[in-house]
């Protein structure tokens, strides 16, 4: 039976500063996670064996397999010697719709694009984020990113996993989800918010990873108006965020970040240089 632990301890020979010593390190686990719908395999992802119900629900939402969590009639986690199967059963209409557009996704990196039969599916038009008048203070967004690191429990132990989190100016950060795959972490966050009945429309999604196009697509699917990431975006991610109506902030460091799209939602300090809105 595959262990459900999120990490294990491994011995290592450490060579640092010209010195060699025998020690050990906590290492993040990575297993095969099969997502099945109504008895048929749909995707096989490599990921961290935690919050897998969140993962199944979030993946279903961000990949447009369902529009609402209620369209998943049941979900079951079935471990076996190879990994874990996340078994989901859909309501009749959704099951028929999925069968009509059945596609296989299988890949070692959990990118969400492997095996897609049509390029149109990879480059699909993003969902439109509802227009909101809410704007966030630049320093508050920076503070949110700085506050995320201590909340990454698994990463504090292993230094090898990504996190996706939701921040609200009145509530703070939460939930936080982690995974060796950045896409998986975002899917887990989407599922956790759906289970809590929380909307992403009045807050901010925080990422500890780079921003590729599918991260923007997934954020758009859950209606997040602002996306803040630690690393840089791709050009396609920027164009997609622009099209979706998402304010994209990236390369977040201790001293600030870059605002790439829809700057109206970010209230920069008064001493900031004048700028044109996107």
mmCIF file of C-alpha atoms in Angstrom:
data_model
loop_
_atom_site.group_PDB
_atom_site.id
_atom_site.type_symbol
_atom_site.label_atom_id
_atom_site.label_comp_id
_atom_site.label_asym_id
_atom_site.label_seq_id
_atom_site.Cartn_x
_atom_site.Cartn_y
_atom_site.Cartn_z
ATOM 1 C CA UNK A 1 0.000 0.000 0.000
ATOM 2 C CA UNK A 2 1.358 3.420 -0.942
ATOM 3 C CA UNK A 3 2.212 5.553 2.066
ATOM 4 C CA UNK A 4 -0.004 8.567 2.642
ATOM 5 C CA UNK A 5 2.870 10.508 4.225
ATOM 6 C CA UNK A 6 3.735 13.800 2.544
ATOM 7 C CA UNK A 7 7.443 13.387 3.259
ATOM 8 C CA UNK A 8 10.051 10.831 4.262
ATOM 9 C CA UNK A 9 13.559 11.022 5.724
ATOM 10 C CA UNK A 10 16.514 10.048 3.552
ATOM 11 C CA UNK A 11 20.184 9.832 4.372
ATOM 12 C CA UNK A 12 22.612 11.937 2.411
ATOM 13 C CA UNK A 13 26.328 12.619 2.223
ATOM 14 C CA UNK A 14 26.526 16.391 2.459
ATOM 15 C CA UNK A 15 29.495 18.218 0.969
ATOM 16 C CA UNK A 16 29.412 21.881 1.935
ATOM 17 C CA UNK A 17 32.096 24.420 2.591
ATOM 18 C CA UNK A 18 34.696 21.875 1.592
ATOM 19 C CA UNK A 19 33.605 19.526 4.377
ATOM 20 C CA UNK A 20 31.875 16.131 4.074
ATOM 21 C CA UNK A 21 29.479 14.684 6.625
ATOM 22 C CA UNK A 22 26.782 12.041 6.840
ATOM 23 C CA UNK A 23 23.363 13.446 7.618
ATOM 24 C CA UNK A 24 19.683 13.099 6.691
ATOM 25 C CA UNK A 25 17.040 15.271 5.089
ATOM 26 C CA UNK A 26 13.251 15.377 4.908
ATOM 27 C CA UNK A 27 12.194 14.757 1.306
ATOM 28 C CA UNK A 28 8.743 15.483 -0.152
ATOM 29 C CA UNK A 29 6.832 12.441 -1.394
ATOM 30 C CA UNK A 30 5.593 12.302 -4.986
ATOM 31 C CA UNK A 31 3.076 9.711 -6.133
ATOM 32 C CA UNK A 32 0.853 8.931 -9.093
ATOM 33 C CA UNK A 33 -2.655 10.335 -8.683
ATOM 34 C CA UNK A 34 -5.310 9.008 -11.051
ATOM 35 C CA UNK A 35 -8.392 11.170 -11.547
ATOM 36 C CA UNK A 36 -11.349 9.121 -12.732
ATOM 37 C CA UNK A 37 -14.908 10.096 -13.611
ATOM 38 C CA UNK A 38 -17.770 7.631 -13.612
ATOM 39 C CA UNK A 39 -15.338 4.727 -13.744
ATOM 40 C CA UNK A 40 -13.174 6.026 -16.607
ATOM 41 C CA UNK A 41 -9.634 7.345 -16.204
ATOM 42 C CA UNK A 42 -9.254 10.980 -17.250
ATOM 43 C CA UNK A 43 -5.869 12.172 -15.973
ATOM 44 C CA UNK A 44 -2.804 10.800 -14.261
ATOM 45 C CA UNK A 45 -0.817 13.422 -12.405
ATOM 46 C CA UNK A 46 2.265 13.232 -10.218
ATOM 47 C CA UNK A 47 1.728 15.033 -6.944
ATOM 48 C CA UNK A 48 1.911 15.249 -3.185
ATOM 49 C CA UNK A 49 -0.396 12.790 -1.353
ATOM 50 C CA UNK A 50 -2.288 15.385 0.679
ATOM 51 C CA UNK A 51 -5.596 17.222 0.294
ATOM 52 C CA UNK A 52 -6.546 14.915 -2.557
ATOM 53 C CA UNK A 53 -10.283 15.556 -2.220
ATOM 54 C CA UNK A 54 -9.512 19.250 -2.682
ATOM 55 C CA UNK A 55 -7.380 18.305 -5.675
ATOM 56 C CA UNK A 56 -10.120 16.277 -7.339
ATOM 57 C CA UNK A 57 -12.732 18.970 -6.876
ATOM 58 C CA UNK A 58 -10.399 21.793 -7.863
ATOM 59 C CA UNK A 59 -9.139 20.015 -10.981
ATOM 60 C CA UNK A 60 -12.734 19.362 -12.026
ATOM 61 C CA UNK A 61 -13.557 23.066 -11.671
ATOM 62 C CA UNK A 62 -10.444 24.579 -13.242
ATOM 63 C CA UNK A 63 -10.504 22.141 -16.179
ATOM 64 C CA UNK A 64 -14.194 22.956 -16.809
ATOM 65 C CA UNK A 65 -15.279 19.358 -16.249
ATOM 66 C CA UNK A 66 -17.927 20.762 -13.912
ATOM 67 C CA UNK A 67 -19.197 24.281 -13.344
ATOM 68 C CA UNK A 68 -20.201 23.730 -9.718
ATOM 69 C CA UNK A 69 -19.005 21.386 -7.016
ATOM 70 C CA UNK A 70 -22.566 20.101 -6.621
ATOM 71 C CA UNK A 71 -22.257 18.431 -10.038
ATOM 72 C CA UNK A 72 -19.866 15.942 -8.432
ATOM 73 C CA UNK A 73 -22.254 13.509 -6.761
ATOM 74 C CA UNK A 74 -19.556 11.605 -4.859
ATOM 75 C CA UNK A 75 -15.799 11.404 -4.435
ATOM 76 C CA UNK A 76 -13.688 8.578 -3.011
ATOM 77 C CA UNK A 77 -9.947 8.153 -2.445
ATOM 78 C CA UNK A 78 -8.713 4.638 -3.231
ATOM 79 C CA UNK A 79 -5.019 3.969 -2.429
ATOM 80 C CA UNK A 80 -3.219 1.075 -4.080
ATOM 81 C CA UNK A 81 0.345 -0.155 -4.525
ATOM 82 C CA UNK A 82 0.961 2.309 -7.387
ATOM 83 C CA UNK A 83 -0.544 5.486 -5.964
ATOM 84 C CA UNK A 84 -4.001 6.865 -5.233
ATOM 85 C CA UNK A 85 -7.120 6.893 -7.366
ATOM 86 C CA UNK A 86 -9.460 9.837 -6.895
ATOM 87 C CA UNK A 87 -12.802 8.414 -7.972
ATOM 88 C CA UNK A 88 -15.482 10.941 -8.823
ATOM 89 C CA UNK A 89 -19.013 10.383 -10.034
ATOM 90 C CA UNK A 90 -20.757 13.113 -11.973
ATOM 91 C CA UNK A 91 -24.399 13.974 -12.400
ATOM 92 C CA UNK A 92 -26.015 12.706 -15.604
ATOM 93 C CA UNK A 93 -25.670 15.803 -17.799
ATOM 94 C CA UNK A 94 -22.074 16.405 -16.776
ATOM 95 C CA UNK A 95 -21.156 12.761 -17.295
ATOM 96 C CA UNK A 96 -22.571 12.855 -20.811
ATOM 97 C CA UNK A 97 -20.768 16.108 -21.591
ATOM 98 C CA UNK A 98 -17.442 14.706 -20.403
ATOM 99 C CA UNK A 99 -17.871 11.546 -22.419
ATOM 100 C CA UNK A 100 -18.459 13.660 -25.531
ATOM 101 C CA UNK A 101 -15.166 15.500 -25.163
ATOM 102 C CA UNK A 102 -13.116 12.740 -23.569
ATOM 103 C CA UNK A 103 -9.442 13.369 -23.703
ATOM 104 C CA UNK A 104 -6.440 11.747 -22.044
ATOM 105 C CA UNK A 105 -3.889 13.685 -20.039
ATOM 106 C CA UNK A 106 -0.824 11.750 -18.932
ATOM 107 C CA UNK A 107 2.526 13.190 -18.026
ATOM 108 C CA UNK A 108 5.263 13.172 -15.393
ATOM 109 C CA UNK A 109 5.118 16.853 -14.538
ATOM 110 C CA UNK A 110 1.420 17.367 -13.872
ATOM 111 C CA UNK A 111 1.348 20.309 -16.254
ATOM 112 C CA UNK A 112 -2.290 19.850 -17.209
ATOM 113 C CA UNK A 113 -1.473 20.049 -20.931
ATOM 114 C CA UNK A 114 0.160 16.676 -21.644
ATOM 115 C CA UNK A 115 -1.719 14.469 -24.079
ATOM 116 C CA UNK A 116 -4.261 17.027 -25.224
ATOM 117 C CA UNK A 117 -5.459 15.986 -28.640
ATOM 118 C CA UNK A 118 -6.336 19.463 -29.849
ATOM 119 C CA UNK A 119 -4.201 22.602 -29.763
ATOM 120 C CA UNK A 120 -7.400 24.598 -29.329
ATOM 121 C CA UNK A 121 -7.857 23.024 -25.911
ATOM 122 C CA UNK A 122 -4.355 24.039 -24.828
ATOM 123 C CA UNK A 123 -4.885 27.619 -26.023
ATOM 124 C CA UNK A 124 -8.526 27.932 -25.044
ATOM 125 C CA UNK A 125 -9.951 31.373 -24.421
ATOM 126 C CA UNK A 126 -9.895 32.139 -20.686
ATOM 127 C CA UNK A 127 -12.988 32.693 -18.599
ATOM 128 C CA UNK A 128 -13.782 36.345 -18.039
ATOM 129 C CA UNK A 129 -13.308 37.575 -14.494
ATOM 130 C CA UNK A 130 -16.244 39.648 -13.327
ATOM 131 C CA UNK A 131 -15.513 43.365 -13.210
ATOM 132 C CA UNK A 132 -14.952 44.586 -9.666
ATOM 133 C CA UNK A 133 -14.319 48.052 -8.306
ATOM 134 C CA UNK A 134 -12.217 46.624 -5.459
ATOM 135 C CA UNK A 135 -8.621 47.823 -5.426
ATOM 136 C CA UNK A 136 -5.833 46.623 -3.165
ATOM 137 C CA UNK A 137 -3.048 48.656 -1.602
ATOM 138 C CA UNK A 138 0.341 47.790 -3.060
ATOM 139 C CA UNK A 139 1.966 47.337 0.343
ATOM 140 C CA UNK A 140 -0.836 45.043 1.530
ATOM 141 C CA UNK A 141 -0.272 42.737 -1.425
ATOM 142 C CA UNK A 142 3.454 42.693 -0.702
ATOM 143 C CA UNK A 143 2.744 41.944 2.955
ATOM 144 C CA UNK A 144 0.491 39.055 1.974
ATOM 145 C CA UNK A 145 3.254 37.444 -0.076
ATOM 146 C CA UNK A 146 5.728 37.930 2.756
ATOM 147 C CA UNK A 147 3.306 36.351 5.237
ATOM 148 C CA UNK A 148 2.824 33.236 3.096
ATOM 149 C CA UNK A 149 6.216 31.607 3.639
ATOM 150 C CA UNK A 150 5.737 30.763 7.364
ATOM 151 C CA UNK A 151 2.405 29.117 6.492
ATOM 152 C CA UNK A 152 4.012 26.654 4.050
ATOM 153 C CA UNK A 153 4.285 23.795 6.525
ATOM 154 C CA UNK A 154 5.521 21.137 4.102
ATOM 155 C CA UNK A 155 7.948 23.477 2.378
ATOM 156 C CA UNK A 156 9.411 24.512 5.711
ATOM 157 C CA UNK A 157 10.351 20.854 6.191
ATOM 158 C CA UNK A 158 11.425 19.906 2.669
ATOM 159 C CA UNK A 159 12.151 23.120 0.711
ATOM 160 C CA UNK A 160 10.822 21.467 -2.440
ATOM 161 C CA UNK A 161 7.112 22.211 -2.861
ATOM 162 C CA UNK A 162 4.998 25.019 -4.256
ATOM 163 C CA UNK A 163 2.106 26.756 -2.548
ATOM 164 C CA UNK A 164 -1.094 28.429 -3.663
ATOM 165 C CA UNK A 165 -3.064 30.507 -1.190
ATOM 166 C CA UNK A 166 -6.001 32.894 -0.991
ATOM 167 C CA UNK A 167 -5.731 36.281 0.667
ATOM 168 C CA UNK A 168 -8.547 38.591 1.678
ATOM 169 C CA UNK A 169 -7.815 42.085 3.047
ATOM 170 C CA UNK A 170 -10.140 41.643 6.026
ATOM 171 C CA UNK A 171 -9.618 37.928 6.737
ATOM 172 C CA UNK A 172 -5.971 37.380 5.847
ATOM 173 C CA UNK A 173 -4.441 34.280 4.273
ATOM 174 C CA UNK A 174 -6.277 30.996 4.002
ATOM 175 C CA UNK A 175 -6.655 28.383 2.833
ATOM 176 C CA UNK A 176 -3.076 27.429 1.854
ATOM 177 C CA UNK A 177 -2.358 24.319 -0.210
ATOM 178 C CA UNK A 178 1.000 22.789 -1.144
ATOM 179 C CA UNK A 179 2.204 20.325 -3.754
ATOM 180 C CA UNK A 180 5.317 19.379 -5.685
ATOM 181 C CA UNK A 181 3.364 20.488 -8.758
ATOM 182 C CA UNK A 182 2.457 24.167 -8.942
ATOM 183 C CA UNK A 183 -0.670 23.391 -10.980
ATOM 184 C CA UNK A 184 -1.720 20.812 -8.400
ATOM 185 C CA UNK A 185 -1.309 23.338 -5.584
ATOM 186 C CA UNK A 186 -3.612 25.768 -7.384
ATOM 187 C CA UNK A 187 -6.167 23.034 -8.080
ATOM 188 C CA UNK A 188 -6.084 22.034 -4.387
ATOM 189 C CA UNK A 189 -6.696 25.655 -3.419
ATOM 190 C CA UNK A 190 -9.646 25.842 -5.829
ATOM 191 C CA UNK A 191 -11.123 22.679 -4.308
ATOM 192 C CA UNK A 192 -10.583 23.843 -0.736
ATOM 193 C CA UNK A 193 -12.360 27.110 -1.436
ATOM 194 C CA UNK A 194 -15.254 25.299 -3.103
ATOM 195 C CA UNK A 195 -15.625 23.014 -0.085
ATOM 196 C CA UNK A 196 -15.640 26.039 2.218
ATOM 197 C CA UNK A 197 -18.168 27.808 0.007
ATOM 198 C CA UNK A 198 -15.819 30.749 -0.487
ATOM 199 C CA UNK A 199 -15.721 32.970 -3.556
ATOM 200 C CA UNK A 200 -12.437 34.139 -5.057
ATOM 201 C CA UNK A 201 -14.030 37.270 -6.506
ATOM 202 C CA UNK A 202 -13.126 39.610 -3.636
ATOM 203 C CA UNK A 203 -9.599 38.476 -2.890
ATOM 204 C CA UNK A 204 -6.209 37.551 -4.283
ATOM 205 C CA UNK A 205 -4.551 34.271 -5.271
ATOM 206 C CA UNK A 206 -0.925 33.989 -4.149
ATOM 207 C CA UNK A 207 1.559 31.669 -5.883
ATOM 208 C CA UNK A 208 5.121 30.727 -4.967
ATOM 209 C CA UNK A 209 5.851 29.654 -8.533
ATOM 210 C CA UNK A 210 6.270 31.145 -11.974
ATOM 211 C CA UNK A 211 3.170 32.053 -13.972
ATOM 212 C CA UNK A 212 2.529 30.070 -17.128
ATOM 213 C CA UNK A 213 -0.623 30.289 -19.197
ATOM 214 C CA UNK A 214 -2.473 27.420 -17.537
ATOM 215 C CA UNK A 215 -2.013 29.007 -14.099
ATOM 216 C CA UNK A 216 -3.805 32.095 -15.398
ATOM 217 C CA UNK A 217 -6.496 29.946 -17.029
ATOM 218 C CA UNK A 218 -7.134 28.112 -13.762
ATOM 219 C CA UNK A 219 -7.255 31.357 -11.773
ATOM 220 C CA UNK A 220 -9.761 32.730 -14.267
ATOM 221 C CA UNK A 221 -11.945 29.638 -13.893
ATOM 222 C CA UNK A 222 -12.397 30.320 -10.173
ATOM 223 C CA UNK A 223 -12.954 34.037 -10.766
ATOM 224 C CA UNK A 224 -9.841 35.420 -9.078
ATOM 225 C CA UNK A 225 -9.402 39.085 -10.068
ATOM 226 C CA UNK A 226 -5.784 39.361 -8.869
ATOM 227 C CA UNK A 227 -2.917 36.889 -9.166
ATOM 228 C CA UNK A 228 0.398 37.476 -7.375
ATOM 229 C CA UNK A 229 3.367 35.208 -8.078
ATOM 230 C CA UNK A 230 6.879 34.910 -6.734
ATOM 231 C CA UNK A 231 8.500 34.226 -10.100
ATOM 232 C CA UNK A 232 8.204 35.654 -13.584
ATOM 233 C CA UNK A 233 5.321 35.210 -16.041
ATOM 234 C CA UNK A 234 5.500 34.006 -19.604
ATOM 235 C CA UNK A 235 4.441 36.314 -22.424
ATOM 236 C CA UNK A 236 1.408 34.130 -23.135
ATOM 237 C CA UNK A 237 0.428 34.257 -19.461
ATOM 238 C CA UNK A 238 0.469 38.054 -19.611
ATOM 239 C CA UNK A 239 -1.648 38.124 -22.767
ATOM 240 C CA UNK A 240 -4.089 35.639 -21.255
ATOM 241 C CA UNK A 241 -4.396 37.632 -18.011
ATOM 242 C CA UNK A 242 -5.066 40.748 -20.073
ATOM 243 C CA UNK A 243 -7.796 38.959 -21.999
ATOM 244 C CA UNK A 244 -9.348 37.415 -18.878
ATOM 245 C CA UNK A 245 -9.462 40.711 -16.982
ATOM 246 C CA UNK A 246 -7.016 39.513 -14.323
ATOM 247 C CA UNK A 247 -4.558 41.833 -12.621
ATOM 248 C CA UNK A 248 -1.244 39.992 -12.815
ATOM 249 C CA UNK A 249 1.575 40.776 -10.395
ATOM 250 C CA UNK A 250 4.789 38.782 -10.601
ATOM 251 C CA UNK A 251 8.449 38.657 -9.602
ATOM 252 C CA UNK A 252 7.330 39.413 -6.043
ATOM 253 C CA UNK A 253 10.367 40.059 -3.840
ATOM 254 C CA UNK A 254 10.878 41.696 -0.465
ATOM 255 C CA UNK A 255 11.164 45.120 -2.101
ATOM 256 C CA UNK A 256 8.161 44.876 -4.434
ATOM 257 C CA UNK A 257 6.888 43.316 -7.651
ATOM 258 C CA UNK A 258 5.906 44.055 -11.219
ATOM 259 C CA UNK A 259 2.307 44.834 -12.246
ATOM 260 C CA UNK A 260 1.745 43.541 -15.768
ATOM 261 C CA UNK A 261 -1.983 43.839 -16.487
ATOM 262 C CA UNK A 262 -5.096 45.731 -15.340
ATOM 263 C CA UNK A 263 -3.230 48.023 -12.969
ATOM 264 C CA UNK A 264 -6.413 49.728 -11.760
ATOM 265 C CA UNK A 265 -6.762 47.161 -8.961
ATOM 266 C CA UNK A 266 -3.411 48.080 -7.420
ATOM 267 C CA UNK A 267 -3.164 51.289 -5.385
ATOM 268 C CA UNK A 268 0.500 52.248 -5.611
ATOM 269 C CA UNK A 269 2.062 54.620 -3.060
ATOM 270 C CA UNK A 270 1.573 58.320 -3.705
ATOM 271 C CA UNK A 271 5.232 58.752 -4.598
ATOM 272 C CA UNK A 272 4.937 56.257 -7.452
ATOM 273 C CA UNK A 273 5.504 57.606 -10.921
ATOM 274 C CA UNK A 274 2.347 58.338 -12.955
ATOM 275 C CA UNK A 275 1.236 55.349 -15.011
ATOM 276 C CA UNK A 276 -1.290 54.496 -17.680
ATOM 277 C CA UNK A 277 -3.943 51.963 -16.707
ATOM 278 C CA UNK A 278 -4.179 48.687 -18.625
#
